[in-house]
Amino acid sequence: RMVFRLPDLEIISAAGRILRSPHPECARAAPLLQKVVGVRVGPGVRKIVQGLLGGETGCPEWAEGILESCNAVILHFTLPQIRENETGTEEERKKKYQAMLQFNPRLVRSCVAFADDSPLMEGLNL
C-alpha cells in the first residue's frame, strides 16, 4: 500500500507484506519499503527504486511492486488524456500528444512512445 502526495507525486508512505516468496530475502526486507518514502515519481524512479530495494539485501519483488504502483499512478493521470488523443487525423493526434508532453514533461522518456527518437518528440526541446 502506497500513498502519494500531489502535485509532486511524492511517495509519502509505503507498507506491504509478502506471505510466500521464492526469494528468502524478501521475508526480511519489508522494513526496506521505508527507504522509498520521499521518492518522486518521474525520470529516474526505476533506477532509484532498484538502488534502494534491490541488491543482495533487498528484494526484487518489493522493487517491482513499488514500480508497478508508480506506473499505476502515472496511468491514472495520463489515461484520460491518451484516450482523448485517439480521435482526429494522425497529424492532429501528434499535436495533441506533443501538447500533453509539454504540459507534463515527466512523461518524456517514460516509455518508448516518448523516447528521444520518437516521432512524437520531433520538434520538442524537452
PDB file of C-alpha atoms in Angstrom:
ATOM      1  CA  ARG A   1       0.000   0.000   0.000  1.00  0.00           C
ATOM      2  CA  MET A   2       1.353   3.321  -1.006  1.00  0.00           C
ATOM      3  CA  VAL A   3       0.247   6.903  -0.611  1.00  0.00           C
ATOM      4  CA  PHE A   4       1.377   9.627  -2.998  1.00  0.00           C
ATOM      5  CA  ARG A   5       1.254  13.388  -2.437  1.00  0.00           C
ATOM      6  CA  LEU A   6       0.059  15.644  -5.221  1.00  0.00           C
ATOM      7  CA  PRO A   7       1.144  17.571  -7.231  1.00  0.00           C
ATOM      8  CA  ASP A   8       4.707  16.237  -6.965  1.00  0.00           C
ATOM      9  CA  LEU A   9       3.673  12.557  -6.935  1.00  0.00           C
ATOM     10  CA  GLU A  10       5.927  12.048  -3.939  1.00  0.00           C
ATOM     11  CA  ILE A  11       5.674   8.755  -2.060  1.00  0.00           C
ATOM     12  CA  ILE A  12       4.657   9.665   1.479  1.00  0.00           C
ATOM     13  CA  SER A  13       4.067   6.172   2.831  1.00  0.00           C
ATOM     14  CA  ALA A  14       4.693   2.591   1.802  1.00  0.00           C
ATOM     15  CA  ALA A  15       3.752  -0.641   3.534  1.00  0.00           C
ATOM     16  CA  GLY A  16       3.314  -4.223   2.490  1.00  0.00           C
ATOM     17  CA  ARG A  17       3.781  -7.875   3.243  1.00  0.00           C
ATOM     18  CA  ILE A  18       4.776 -10.941   1.322  1.00  0.00           C
ATOM     19  CA  LEU A  19       3.283 -14.184   2.542  1.00  0.00           C
ATOM     20  CA  ARG A  20       5.247 -16.519   0.262  1.00  0.00           C
ATOM     21  CA  SER A  21       8.176 -15.861  -1.998  1.00  0.00           C
ATOM     22  CA  PRO A  22      10.806 -17.782  -3.934  1.00  0.00           C
ATOM     23  CA  HIS A  23      13.239 -15.148  -2.631  1.00  0.00           C
ATOM     24  CA  PRO A  24      14.013 -15.799   1.065  1.00  0.00           C
ATOM     25  CA  GLU A  25      15.480 -12.301   1.424  1.00  0.00           C
ATOM     26  CA  CYS A  26      12.018 -10.819   0.808  1.00  0.00           C
ATOM     27  CA  ALA A  27      10.667 -12.056   4.141  1.00  0.00           C
ATOM     28  CA  ARG A  28      13.236  -9.873   5.905  1.00  0.00           C
ATOM     29  CA  ALA A  29      13.083  -6.907   3.518  1.00  0.00           C
ATOM     30  CA  ALA A  30       9.702  -5.323   4.427  1.00  0.00           C
ATOM     31  CA  PRO A  31      11.394  -2.564   6.510  1.00  0.00           C
ATOM     32  CA  LEU A  32      13.259  -1.509   3.354  1.00  0.00           C
ATOM     33  CA  LEU A  33       9.994  -0.130   1.975  1.00  0.00           C
ATOM     34  CA  GLN A  34      10.504   2.935   4.156  1.00  0.00           C
ATOM     35  CA  LYS A  35      13.513   3.834   2.005  1.00  0.00           C
ATOM     36  CA  VAL A  36      11.225   4.831  -0.873  1.00  0.00           C
ATOM     37  CA  VAL A  37       9.357   7.398   1.222  1.00  0.00           C
ATOM     38  CA  GLY A  38      10.271  10.769  -0.251  1.00  0.00           C
ATOM     39  CA  VAL A  39      10.954   9.430  -3.756  1.00  0.00           C
ATOM     40  CA  ARG A  40       9.091  11.263  -6.515  1.00  0.00           C
ATOM     41  CA  VAL A  41       7.511   9.515  -9.483  1.00  0.00           C
ATOM     42  CA  GLY A  42       9.358  10.829 -12.505  1.00  0.00           C
ATOM     43  CA  PRO A  43      12.512  10.358 -14.544  1.00  0.00           C
ATOM     44  CA  GLY A  44      14.956   8.042 -12.834  1.00  0.00           C
ATOM     45  CA  VAL A  45      12.432   6.449 -10.474  1.00  0.00           C
ATOM     46  CA  ARG A  46      13.199   2.981 -11.830  1.00  0.00           C
ATOM     47  CA  LYS A  47      16.919   3.320 -11.101  1.00  0.00           C
ATOM     48  CA  ILE A  48      16.277   4.893  -7.690  1.00  0.00           C
ATOM     49  CA  VAL A  49      13.901   2.133  -6.595  1.00  0.00           C
ATOM     50  CA  GLN A  50      16.230  -0.607  -7.823  1.00  0.00           C
ATOM     51  CA  GLY A  51      19.075   1.028  -5.927  1.00  0.00           C
ATOM     52  CA  LEU A  52      17.074   1.299  -2.710  1.00  0.00           C
ATOM     53  CA  LEU A  53      15.311  -2.059  -2.753  1.00  0.00           C
ATOM     54  CA  GLY A  54      17.436  -4.251  -4.998  1.00  0.00           C
ATOM     55  CA  GLY A  55      20.755  -5.894  -4.404  1.00  0.00           C
ATOM     56  CA  GLU A  56      21.736  -8.676  -2.039  1.00  0.00           C
ATOM     57  CA  THR A  57      19.953  -7.239   0.995  1.00  0.00           C
ATOM     58  CA  GLY A  58      16.910  -6.121  -0.938  1.00  0.00           C
ATOM     59  CA  CYS A  59      14.009  -7.856  -2.605  1.00  0.00           C
ATOM     60  CA  PRO A  60      13.210  -7.860  -6.328  1.00  0.00           C
ATOM     61  CA  GLU A  61       9.511  -8.410  -5.569  1.00  0.00           C
ATOM     62  CA  TRP A  62       9.321  -5.261  -3.420  1.00  0.00           C
ATOM     63  CA  ALA A  63      11.110  -3.251  -6.092  1.00  0.00           C
ATOM     64  CA  GLU A  64       8.719  -4.469  -8.796  1.00  0.00           C
ATOM     65  CA  GLY A  65       5.694  -3.815  -6.569  1.00  0.00           C
ATOM     66  CA  ILE A  66       6.801  -0.233  -5.949  1.00  0.00           C
ATOM     67  CA  LEU A  67       7.425   0.330  -9.655  1.00  0.00           C
ATOM     68  CA  GLU A  68       4.025  -1.138 -10.572  1.00  0.00           C
ATOM     69  CA  SER A  69       2.393   1.263  -8.104  1.00  0.00           C
ATOM     70  CA  CYS A  70       4.262   4.171  -9.685  1.00  0.00           C
ATOM     71  CA  ASN A  71       3.096   3.053 -13.133  1.00  0.00           C
ATOM     72  CA  ALA A  72      -0.487   2.893 -11.872  1.00  0.00           C
ATOM     73  CA  VAL A  73      -0.234   6.487 -10.630  1.00  0.00           C
ATOM     74  CA  ILE A  74       1.152   7.645 -13.984  1.00  0.00           C
ATOM     75  CA  LEU A  75      -1.616   5.849 -15.877  1.00  0.00           C
ATOM     76  CA  HIS A  76      -4.273   7.266 -13.563  1.00  0.00           C
ATOM     77  CA  PHE A  77      -3.338  10.786 -14.597  1.00  0.00           C
ATOM     78  CA  THR A  78      -2.469  10.171 -18.244  1.00  0.00           C
ATOM     79  CA  LEU A  79      -5.025   7.619 -19.452  1.00  0.00           C
ATOM     80  CA  PRO A  80      -7.878  10.131 -19.871  1.00  0.00           C
ATOM     81  CA  GLN A  81      -5.609  12.350 -21.976  1.00  0.00           C
ATOM     82  CA  ILE A  82      -4.397   9.404 -24.015  1.00  0.00           C
ATOM     83  CA  ARG A  83      -7.970   8.299 -24.737  1.00  0.00           C
ATOM     84  CA  GLU A  84      -8.911  11.844 -25.721  1.00  0.00           C
ATOM     85  CA  ASN A  85      -5.953  11.992 -28.110  1.00  0.00           C
ATOM     86  CA  GLU A  86      -7.106   8.946 -30.068  1.00  0.00           C
ATOM     87  CA  THR A  87      -9.501  10.977 -32.240  1.00  0.00           C
ATOM     88  CA  GLY A  88      -8.651  13.003 -35.335  1.00  0.00           C
ATOM     89  CA  THR A  89      -6.083  12.671 -38.090  1.00  0.00           C
ATOM     90  CA  GLU A  90      -2.587  11.376 -37.450  1.00  0.00           C
ATOM     91  CA  GLU A  91      -1.173  14.914 -37.505  1.00  0.00           C
ATOM     92  CA  GLU A  92      -3.867  16.150 -35.092  1.00  0.00           C
ATOM     93  CA  ARG A  93      -3.131  13.262 -32.725  1.00  0.00           C
ATOM     94  CA  LYS A  94       0.598  14.011 -32.882  1.00  0.00           C
ATOM     95  CA  LYS A  95      -0.020  17.664 -31.981  1.00  0.00           C
ATOM     96  CA  LYS A  96      -2.261  16.616 -29.060  1.00  0.00           C
ATOM     97  CA  TYR A  97       0.434  14.271 -27.721  1.00  0.00           C
ATOM     98  CA  GLN A  98       3.072  16.961 -28.092  1.00  0.00           C
ATOM     99  CA  ALA A  99       0.884  19.405 -26.168  1.00  0.00           C
ATOM    100  CA  MET A 100       0.415  16.767 -23.469  1.00  0.00           C
ATOM    101  CA  LEU A 101       4.200  16.259 -23.262  1.00  0.00           C
ATOM    102  CA  GLN A 102       4.801  19.985 -22.955  1.00  0.00           C
ATOM    103  CA  PHE A 103       2.188  20.194 -20.200  1.00  0.00           C
ATOM    104  CA  ASN A 104       3.596  17.156 -18.387  1.00  0.00           C
ATOM    105  CA  PRO A 105       7.342  16.827 -19.142  1.00  0.00           C
ATOM    106  CA  ARG A 106       7.656  13.945 -16.653  1.00  0.00           C
ATOM    107  CA  LEU A 107       6.289  11.729 -19.414  1.00  0.00           C
ATOM    108  CA  VAL A 108       9.366  12.363 -21.575  1.00  0.00           C
ATOM    109  CA  ARG A 109      11.435   9.166 -21.761  1.00  0.00           C
ATOM    110  CA  SER A 110       8.886   7.346 -19.587  1.00  0.00           C
ATOM    111  CA  CYS A 111       8.113   4.867 -22.365  1.00  0.00           C
ATOM    112  CA  VAL A 112       9.179   4.046 -25.912  1.00  0.00           C
ATOM    113  CA  ALA A 113       6.438   6.285 -27.363  1.00  0.00           C
ATOM    114  CA  PHE A 114       8.027   9.269 -25.636  1.00  0.00           C
ATOM    115  CA  ALA A 115      11.682   8.319 -26.238  1.00  0.00           C
ATOM    116  CA  ASP A 116      14.069  10.916 -27.667  1.00  0.00           C
ATOM    117  CA  ASP A 117      13.968   9.396 -31.160  1.00  0.00           C
ATOM    118  CA  SER A 118      10.164   9.020 -31.229  1.00  0.00           C
ATOM    119  CA  PRO A 119       8.197  10.875 -33.922  1.00  0.00           C
ATOM    120  CA  LEU A 120       6.111  12.360 -31.100  1.00  0.00           C
ATOM    121  CA  MET A 121       9.219  14.123 -29.798  1.00  0.00           C
ATOM    122  CA  GLU A 122      10.121  15.757 -33.147  1.00  0.00           C
ATOM    123  CA  GLY A 123      10.496  19.494 -32.746  1.00  0.00           C
ATOM    124  CA  LEU A 124      10.108  19.405 -28.956  1.00  0.00           C
ATOM    125  CA  ASN A 125      13.049  20.550 -26.872  1.00  0.00           C
ATOM    126  CA  LEU A 126      12.154  18.765 -23.636  1.00  0.00           C
TER     127      LEU A 126
END
